[in-house]
Tab-separated table of C-alpha atoms in Angstrom:
chain	number	residue	atom	x	y	z
A	20	MET	CA	67.795	73.449	113.155
A	21	ASP	CA	66.831	76.840	114.657
A	22	ALA	CA	67.905	80.276	113.417
A	23	LYS	CA	70.399	80.738	116.267
A	24	THR	CA	72.223	77.491	115.408
A	25	THR	CA	72.313	78.437	111.725
A	26	THR	CA	73.776	81.845	112.579
A	27	ASN	CA	76.426	80.270	114.812
A	28	ASN	CA	77.404	77.807	112.073
A	29	LYS	CA	77.740	80.620	109.545
A	30	ALA	CA	79.875	82.612	111.979
A	31	ALA	CA	82.086	79.575	112.617
A	32	ASN	CA	82.505	78.983	108.873
A	33	LEU	CA	83.426	82.644	108.377
A	34	ASN	CA	85.988	82.461	111.183
A	35	VAL	CA	87.549	79.311	109.740
A	36	GLY	CA	87.611	80.842	106.260
A	37	ALA	CA	89.179	84.058	107.573
A	38	PHE	CA	91.781	82.071	109.508
A	39	ILE	CA	92.735	79.993	106.460
A	40	LYS	CA	92.960	83.075	104.248
A	41	LYS	CA	95.060	84.976	106.794
A	42	TYR	CA	97.499	82.133	107.426
A	43	THR	CA	97.499	80.472	103.997
A	44	MET	CA	101.247	80.829	103.474
A	45	VAL	CA	102.062	79.776	107.032
A	46	ILE	CA	99.983	76.625	106.542
A	47	ALA	CA	101.692	76.095	103.171
A	48	LEU	CA	105.109	76.487	104.828
A	49	VAL	CA	104.260	73.861	107.448
A	50	VAL	CA	102.975	71.439	104.807
A	51	VAL	CA	106.006	71.972	102.544
A	52	PHE	CA	108.427	71.586	105.456
A	53	ILE	CA	106.807	68.341	106.603
A	54	PHE	CA	106.802	67.031	103.018
A	55	PHE	CA	110.500	67.731	102.438
A	56	ALA	CA	111.420	66.367	105.871
A	57	TRP	CA	109.697	63.126	104.853
A	58	TRP	CA	110.990	63.153	101.256
A	59	THR	CA	114.602	63.688	102.344
A	60	GLU	CA	114.279	60.956	104.989
A	61	LYS	CA	114.655	63.561	107.760
A	62	ARG	CA	117.971	64.843	106.385
A	63	LEU	CA	116.408	68.303	106.151
A	64	LEU	CA	116.173	68.227	109.964
A	65	TYR	CA	119.906	67.717	110.472
A	66	PRO	CA	121.386	70.618	112.503
A	67	GLN	CA	123.832	71.512	109.725
A	68	ASN	CA	121.071	71.693	107.101
A	69	LEU	CA	118.859	73.836	109.327
A	70	SER	CA	121.794	76.152	109.985
A	71	ASN	CA	122.520	76.359	106.251
A	72	LEU	CA	118.857	77.112	105.616
A	73	LEU	CA	119.358	80.455	107.344
A	74	ILE	CA	122.873	81.220	106.130
A	75	GLN	CA	122.202	80.401	102.468
A	76	ASN	CA	118.996	82.440	102.404
A	77	ALA	CA	120.222	85.421	104.407
A	78	TYR	CA	120.514	87.535	101.260
A	79	VAL	CA	116.916	86.684	100.272
A	80	LEU	CA	115.536	87.796	103.646
A	81	VAL	CA	117.477	91.060	103.509
A	82	LEU	CA	116.590	91.846	99.882
A	83	ALA	CA	112.927	90.925	100.375
A	84	CYS	CA	112.517	93.474	103.191
A	85	GLY	CA	113.628	96.242	100.840
A	86	MET	CA	111.646	94.879	97.903
A	87	LEU	CA	108.496	94.944	100.038
A	88	LEU	CA	108.641	98.756	100.263
A	89	CYS	CA	108.892	99.014	96.466
A	90	ILE	CA	105.970	96.614	95.966
A	91	LEU	CA	103.841	98.453	98.533
A	92	THR	CA	103.992	101.630	96.413
A	93	GLY	CA	101.852	100.003	93.736
A	94	GLY	CA	103.249	96.622	92.779
A	95	ASN	CA	106.536	98.173	91.609
A	96	ILE	CA	109.750	96.154	91.665
A	97	ASP	CA	113.505	96.714	91.460
A	98	LEU	CA	115.196	94.603	88.799
A	99	SER	CA	118.687	95.959	89.518
A	100	VAL	CA	119.274	94.447	92.970
A	101	GLY	CA	121.119	91.350	91.711
A	102	SER	CA	123.460	93.545	89.693
A	103	THR	CA	123.931	95.861	92.674
A	104	VAL	CA	124.909	92.820	94.759
A	105	CYS	CA	127.588	92.018	92.163
A	106	PHE	CA	128.764	95.649	91.888
A	107	ILE	CA	129.099	96.192	95.640
A	108	GLY	CA	130.640	92.768	96.132
A	109	ALA	CA	133.221	93.612	93.458
A	110	ILE	CA	134.048	96.949	95.090
A	111	ALA	CA	134.415	95.311	98.506
A	112	ALA	CA	136.593	92.496	97.151
A	113	GLN	CA	138.944	94.939	95.419
A	114	MET	CA	139.196	97.186	98.482
A	115	LEU	CA	140.100	94.159	100.609
A	116	THR	CA	142.549	92.455	98.249
A	117	LYS	CA	144.056	95.283	96.227
A	118	TYR	CA	144.081	98.147	98.730
A	119	ASN	CA	144.099	96.202	102.035
A	120	LEU	CA	141.586	98.548	103.660
A	121	ASN	CA	140.229	97.912	107.129
A	122	PRO	CA	137.088	95.692	107.024
A	123	ILE	CA	134.976	98.301	108.844
A	124	ILE	CA	135.953	100.966	106.308
A	125	VAL	CA	135.188	98.536	103.475
A	126	ILE	CA	131.712	97.855	104.880
A	127	LEU	CA	130.941	101.545	105.402
A	128	LEU	CA	132.177	102.577	101.950
A	129	SER	CA	130.268	99.727	100.322
A	130	LEU	CA	127.033	100.801	102.008
A	131	VAL	CA	127.657	104.428	100.978
A	132	PHE	CA	128.094	103.357	97.333
A	133	SER	CA	124.933	101.252	97.446
A	134	CYS	CA	123.019	104.146	99.001
A	135	LEU	CA	124.178	106.442	96.182
A	136	ILE	CA	122.918	103.902	93.646
A	137	GLY	CA	119.524	103.909	95.331
A	138	MET	CA	119.412	107.708	95.440
A	139	TRP	CA	120.284	107.801	91.740
A	140	GLN	CA	117.460	105.455	90.804
A	141	GLY	CA	115.078	106.947	93.353
A	142	PHE	CA	115.581	110.397	91.836
A	143	TRP	CA	114.627	109.254	88.330
A	144	ILE	CA	111.676	107.224	89.567
A	145	GLY	CA	110.328	109.605	92.203
A	146	TYR	CA	111.044	113.049	90.781
A	147	VAL	CA	111.332	112.539	87.022
A	148	HIS	CA	108.619	109.819	86.927
A	149	ILE	CA	110.606	107.285	84.917
A	150	PRO	CA	108.691	103.970	85.220
A	151	PRO	CA	110.405	101.824	87.889
A	152	PHE	CA	110.518	98.807	85.575
A	153	ILE	CA	112.448	100.707	82.885
A	154	CYS	CA	114.741	102.564	85.286
A	155	THR	CA	115.749	99.481	87.255
A	156	LEU	CA	116.042	97.399	84.075
A	157	ALA	CA	118.627	99.924	82.883
A	158	GLY	CA	120.288	99.678	86.289
A	159	MET	CA	120.392	95.905	85.968
A	160	PHE	CA	122.574	96.210	82.855
A	161	LEU	CA	124.589	99.198	84.102
A	162	PHE	CA	125.683	97.839	87.457
A	163	ARG	CA	126.285	94.330	86.173
A	164	GLY	CA	128.616	95.853	83.588
A	165	PHE	CA	130.351	98.054	86.151
A	166	GLY	CA	130.778	95.083	88.464
A	167	ARG	CA	132.374	92.938	85.781
A	168	ALA	CA	134.626	95.826	84.729
A	169	ILE	CA	135.849	96.270	88.313
A	170	LEU	CA	136.496	92.535	88.535
A	171	GLU	CA	138.207	92.627	85.122
A	172	SER	CA	136.117	89.556	84.227
A	173	LYS	CA	137.925	87.541	86.900
A	174	THR	CA	136.938	85.818	90.114
A	175	ILE	CA	138.436	87.593	93.114
A	176	ALA	CA	138.864	85.483	96.236
A	177	ILE	CA	138.833	87.080	99.677
A	178	PRO	CA	141.955	86.108	101.688
A	179	GLN	CA	141.144	83.738	104.564
A	180	SER	CA	144.529	83.433	106.242
A	181	GLU	CA	144.845	84.364	109.911
A	182	GLY	CA	145.668	88.023	110.463
A	183	SER	CA	144.702	89.085	106.940
A	184	VAL	CA	142.260	91.892	106.195
A	185	GLY	CA	140.050	89.442	104.330
A	186	LYS	CA	139.868	87.136	107.329
A	187	GLY	CA	138.696	90.053	109.476
A	188	PHE	CA	136.004	90.865	106.931
A	189	LEU	CA	134.796	87.251	106.859
A	190	ASP	CA	134.622	87.069	110.656
A	191	ILE	CA	132.280	90.058	110.760
A	192	PHE	CA	129.711	88.105	108.750
A	193	THR	CA	130.398	84.385	108.886
A	194	SER	CA	131.679	83.578	112.384
A	195	TYR	CA	129.589	81.949	115.118
A	196	ILE	CA	128.717	83.393	118.511
A	197	GLU	CA	130.657	81.797	121.344
A	198	VAL	CA	130.228	82.409	125.070
A	199	PRO	CA	133.178	81.351	127.253
A	200	GLY	CA	132.188	78.726	129.800
A	201	LEU	CA	129.012	77.744	127.959
A	202	ASP	CA	130.244	76.361	124.663
A	203	ASN	CA	131.455	72.798	124.212
A	204	ASP	CA	130.141	69.966	122.042
A	205	VAL	CA	126.672	71.465	122.485
A	206	LYS	CA	126.606	75.235	121.980
A	207	TRP	CA	124.406	76.011	124.970
A	208	SER	CA	124.582	79.734	124.230
A	209	ALA	CA	122.407	79.156	121.149
A	210	PHE	CA	119.747	77.342	123.145
A	211	ALA	CA	119.887	79.971	125.890
A	212	ALA	CA	119.389	82.694	123.282
A	213	GLY	CA	116.307	80.880	121.985
A	214	ILE	CA	114.780	80.749	125.459
A	215	ILE	CA	115.522	84.439	126.045
A	216	ILE	CA	113.923	85.431	122.729
A	217	ALA	CA	110.860	83.312	123.539
A	218	CYS	CA	110.481	85.017	126.934
A	219	VAL	CA	110.901	88.472	125.400
A	220	LEU	CA	108.114	87.771	122.897
A	221	VAL	CA	105.755	86.785	125.738
A	222	VAL	CA	106.620	89.945	127.717
A	223	ILE	CA	106.095	92.172	124.651
A	224	THR	CA	102.719	90.535	123.994
A	225	VAL	CA	101.605	91.080	127.608
A	226	PHE	CA	102.630	94.752	127.607
A	227	ASN	CA	100.973	95.361	124.225
A	228	ARG	CA	97.699	93.866	125.484
A	229	ILE	CA	97.823	96.002	128.632
A	230	LYS	CA	98.549	99.119	126.584
A	231	LYS	CA	95.691	98.464	124.148
A	232	ALA	CA	93.293	97.633	126.972
A	233	LYS	CA	94.032	100.965	128.691
A	234	LYS	CA	93.303	102.839	125.476
A	235	GLY	CA	90.146	100.819	124.827
A	236	TYR	CA	91.359	99.319	121.553
A	237	LYS	CA	89.708	96.191	120.217
A	238	GLN	CA	92.075	93.198	120.221
A	239	ALA	CA	92.101	89.460	119.650
A	240	SER	CA	91.192	87.153	122.507
A	241	ALA	CA	93.947	86.383	125.001
A	242	VAL	CA	93.670	82.652	124.297
A	243	SER	CA	94.218	82.987	120.539
A	244	GLN	CA	97.020	85.534	120.888
A	245	PHE	CA	98.978	83.614	123.500
A	246	ALA	CA	98.420	80.361	121.630
A	247	LYS	CA	99.994	81.977	118.576
A	248	ILE	CA	102.953	83.220	120.649
A	249	ALA	CA	103.341	79.775	122.226
A	250	VAL	CA	103.635	78.145	118.789
A	251	ILE	CA	106.187	80.737	117.655
A	252	ASP	CA	108.186	80.300	120.874
A	253	LEU	CA	108.244	76.531	120.508
A	254	LEU	CA	109.537	76.843	116.946
A	255	ILE	CA	112.251	79.300	118.036
A	256	ILE	CA	113.366	77.045	120.892
A	257	ALA	CA	113.334	73.953	118.659
A	258	TYR	CA	115.366	75.749	115.979
A	259	THR	CA	117.969	77.094	118.416
A	260	TRP	CA	118.213	73.619	119.970
A	261	LYS	CA	119.173	72.301	116.535
A	262	LEU	CA	121.674	75.148	116.059
A	263	ALA	CA	123.171	74.300	119.441
A	264	HIS	CA	124.041	70.870	118.086
A	265	TYR	CA	125.982	72.276	115.143
A	266	LYS	CA	128.098	75.420	115.561
A	267	GLY	CA	125.680	77.648	117.438
A	268	ILE	CA	124.191	80.938	116.272
A	269	PRO	CA	125.842	82.347	113.130
A	270	VAL	CA	126.685	86.059	113.244
A	271	MET	CA	124.954	86.395	109.876
A	272	ALA	CA	121.687	85.614	111.676
A	273	LEU	CA	122.134	88.776	113.743
A	274	TRP	CA	122.432	90.870	110.596
A	275	VAL	CA	119.285	89.324	109.183
A	276	LEU	CA	117.313	89.663	112.425
A	277	ALA	CA	118.359	93.304	112.763
A	278	ILE	CA	117.080	94.132	109.257
A	279	VAL	CA	113.838	92.181	109.755
A	280	PHE	CA	113.051	93.863	113.080
A	281	ILE	CA	113.939	97.353	111.801
A	282	TYR	CA	111.715	97.024	108.732
A	283	ALA	CA	108.920	95.366	110.696
A	284	PHE	CA	108.995	98.305	113.095
A	285	ILE	CA	109.055	100.881	110.288
A	286	THR	CA	106.151	99.368	108.359
A	287	SER	CA	103.911	98.616	111.347
A	288	LYS	CA	104.728	101.172	114.028
A	289	THR	CA	105.625	104.427	112.261
A	290	ALA	CA	103.599	106.998	110.325
A	291	PHE	CA	106.341	107.068	107.695
A	292	GLY	CA	105.929	103.339	107.136
A	293	ARG	CA	102.214	103.778	106.537
A	294	TYR	CA	102.981	106.200	103.702
A	295	PHE	CA	104.126	103.288	101.530
A	296	TYR	CA	100.794	101.546	102.060
A	297	ALA	CA	98.928	104.780	101.372
A	298	VAL	CA	100.739	105.389	98.076
A	299	GLY	CA	99.996	101.854	96.935
A	300	GLY	CA	96.370	102.093	98.034
A	301	ASN	CA	95.574	105.380	96.301
A	302	GLU	CA	98.445	107.582	95.188
A	303	LYS	CA	96.288	110.559	94.159
A	304	ALA	CA	94.422	110.645	97.464
A	305	THR	CA	97.722	110.315	99.316
A	306	LYS	CA	99.152	113.273	97.427
A	307	LEU	CA	96.067	115.370	98.155
A	308	SER	CA	96.388	114.571	101.854
A	309	GLY	CA	99.737	116.383	101.890
A	310	ILE	CA	102.133	113.435	101.729
A	311	ASP	CA	105.113	113.885	99.406
A	312	THR	CA	104.733	110.815	97.204
A	313	LYS	CA	107.917	111.660	95.303
A	314	LYS	CA	109.884	111.326	98.527
A	315	VAL	CA	108.199	108.005	99.275
A	316	TYR	CA	109.351	106.551	95.950
A	317	PHE	CA	112.810	108.043	96.409
A	318	LEU	CA	113.246	106.488	99.857
A	319	ALA	CA	111.808	103.124	98.788
A	320	TYR	CA	114.455	102.660	96.088
A	321	THR	CA	117.244	104.154	98.196
A	322	SER	CA	116.389	101.638	100.915
A	323	MET	CA	116.286	98.810	98.390
A	324	SER	CA	119.762	99.531	97.049
A	325	LEU	CA	121.170	99.960	100.552
A	326	LEU	CA	119.973	96.467	101.445
A	327	ALA	CA	121.274	95.157	98.110
A	328	GLY	CA	124.685	96.498	99.105
A	329	LEU	CA	124.473	94.739	102.464
A	330	SER	CA	123.454	91.543	100.665
A	331	GLY	CA	126.480	91.920	98.419
A	332	LEU	CA	128.698	91.919	101.511
A	333	LEU	CA	126.859	88.937	103.023
A	334	VAL	CA	127.185	86.913	99.819
A	335	ALA	CA	130.859	87.835	99.325
A	336	ALA	CA	131.605	86.748	102.896
A	337	ARG	CA	129.636	83.489	102.677
A	338	VAL	CA	131.038	82.398	99.309
A	339	GLY	CA	134.506	83.808	99.940
A	340	SER	CA	134.812	85.236	96.439
A	341	VAL	CA	133.078	87.476	93.893
A	342	ASN	CA	132.703	87.025	90.125
A	343	GLY	CA	130.703	88.524	87.264
A	344	ASP	CA	127.729	86.233	87.906
A	345	THR	CA	127.418	86.962	91.627
A	346	GLY	CA	123.873	88.020	92.451
A	347	ASN	CA	122.418	86.578	89.265
A	348	SER	CA	118.596	86.272	89.576
A	349	TYR	CA	118.621	87.441	93.205
A	350	GLU	CA	115.967	90.010	92.370
A	351	MET	CA	113.654	87.171	91.392
A	352	ASP	CA	114.120	85.457	94.744
A	353	ALA	CA	113.326	88.699	96.555
A	354	ILE	CA	110.263	89.422	94.419
A	355	GLY	CA	109.071	85.830	94.756
A	356	SER	CA	109.442	85.932	98.544
A	357	CYS	CA	107.291	89.074	98.738
A	358	PHE	CA	104.453	87.773	96.584
A	359	ILE	CA	104.520	84.304	98.104
A	360	GLY	CA	104.465	85.962	101.523
A	361	GLY	CA	101.228	87.771	100.772
A	362	ALA	CA	102.277	91.128	99.303
A	363	SER	CA	99.693	92.281	96.788
A	364	ALA	CA	100.602	92.574	93.120
A	365	TYR	CA	98.542	95.785	93.149
A	366	GLY	CA	100.455	97.333	96.053
A	367	GLY	CA	99.157	98.676	99.345
A	368	SER	CA	99.277	95.416	101.326
A	369	GLY	CA	101.932	93.082	102.660
A	370	THR	CA	103.945	92.612	105.845
A	371	VAL	CA	107.540	91.904	106.779
A	372	GLY	CA	106.347	88.816	108.656
A	373	GLY	CA	104.728	87.521	105.477
A	374	VAL	CA	107.906	88.230	103.524
A	375	VAL	CA	109.920	86.192	106.028
A	376	VAL	CA	107.485	83.290	105.624
A	377	GLY	CA	107.780	83.545	101.831
A	378	ALA	CA	111.582	83.608	101.946
A	379	ILE	CA	111.726	80.614	104.295
A	380	LEU	CA	109.254	78.733	102.103
A	381	LEU	CA	111.473	79.254	99.060
A	382	GLY	CA	114.505	78.340	101.153
A	383	VAL	CA	112.950	75.070	102.319
A	384	ILE	CA	112.046	74.185	98.731
A	385	ASN	CA	115.587	74.936	97.517
A	386	GLN	CA	117.217	73.120	100.426
A	387	GLY	CA	114.952	70.076	100.169
A	388	MET	CA	115.455	69.691	96.429
A	389	SER	CA	119.217	70.151	96.755
A	390	ILE	CA	119.462	67.527	99.511
A	391	LYS	CA	117.462	65.131	97.335
A	392	GLY	CA	119.689	65.895	94.347
A	393	LEU	CA	116.855	67.054	92.106
A	394	ASP	CA	117.956	68.477	88.774
A	395	SER	CA	118.336	72.276	88.901
A	396	ASN	CA	116.001	72.656	85.922
A	397	TRP	CA	113.155	71.154	87.921
A	398	GLN	CA	113.987	73.421	90.825
A	399	TYR	CA	113.136	76.388	88.608
A	400	VAL	CA	109.890	74.713	87.593
A	401	VAL	CA	108.846	74.185	91.207
A	402	LYS	CA	109.738	77.750	92.279
A	403	GLY	CA	107.891	79.198	89.296
A	404	SER	CA	104.815	77.126	90.052
A	405	VAL	CA	104.770	78.230	93.697
A	406	LEU	CA	105.096	81.890	92.693
A	407	LEU	CA	102.333	81.620	90.092
A	408	ALA	CA	100.022	79.964	92.606
A	409	ALA	CA	100.665	82.744	95.136
A	410	VAL	CA	99.932	85.512	92.616
A	411	ILE	CA	96.789	83.736	91.355
A	412	PHE	CA	95.600	83.518	94.967
A	413	ASP	CA	96.257	87.251	95.398
A	414	VAL	CA	94.405	88.209	92.193
A	415	VAL	CA	91.407	86.011	92.990
A	416	SER	CA	91.247	87.394	96.531
A	417	ASN	CA	91.416	90.972	95.268
A	418	LYS	CA	88.591	90.342	92.820
A	419	LYS	CA	86.442	89.109	95.675
A	420	THR	CA	87.219	92.228	97.676
A	421	GLY	CA	86.772	94.560	94.728
A	422	LYS	CA	90.386	95.707	94.426
A	423	ALA	CA	90.992	94.179	91.008
A	424	GLY	CA	89.115	94.962	87.872
């Protein structure tokens, strides 16, 4: 074997290794999905179950986007988000049932309250330098207590009768998109939306390649990039085809997609978004470069609470009621989704795309085990094992790259 062949083999091995490392969680998601599809005798693939996979995990996707910003600042987390979900859900439920306020006003006021919570915690963390773990742990107890006090230790149901304020609130979050003339037994509007989204992704990819080529930027080969887009498009079309055979596209999906796209844009396309990575990479150097790190922490936790408030509304609408245990352990699902999706426990690395993969992976595990009727105790065992494996992978990888001690 000559030197050239040896070099080519080494390069090929490096490329394969880099590919596996980069797409580890995506590969894991595919394997887990195939396993549960087989284990549940294809019941996981039923249109209703695939629709529920999105609806039941909407809060995780929303919370995980906000949690990512906290983790990027140095592996910090927010333990109060589950309690904030309960608190905001309680406020919204009381405004709807007790004061009969317009649903739009309820949503706006709820988001204002959640933003104030985030500003409160962000102030102590960013400007007074209270450790995030301690500050948000206190918030976890505070807002859970406030939520239960507002509920008066009762379960408050949101009215679902036609013409009621509660019904209007539910429709904003839990209805399905219908297009006159297109919808019948098969919701063709859902399938059409999938095709449109697939085409848009191709167009965006083409324009991005042209833009980078004009500026002389180095980019991946056209074959690999379009192959990746083709796979994503096929999955989108297949998923919307399944949705078309149930009730179509749930409005809740639009809320989730909006948050995912906004945070993906912020973290990947804006200078402000890069500040979170910079703080997590080296906070002292970031401060010396003129970036206000206090403001970065403040905005990270304000953003997190704002999304927790939105999740509180999503959960209240989906369940149709709020009680003192609403939002229990939601922070763990959000944290787990981030770490499983590739966010570093040391901060400074992670993507919204990875977070989405992590959230879907957890969702598939939950859905598959529920369909199979597995005891809830074992569900915790499986989720904990997956999270531990993801963090171990992160730590080992960081040691190899010199980031960990």
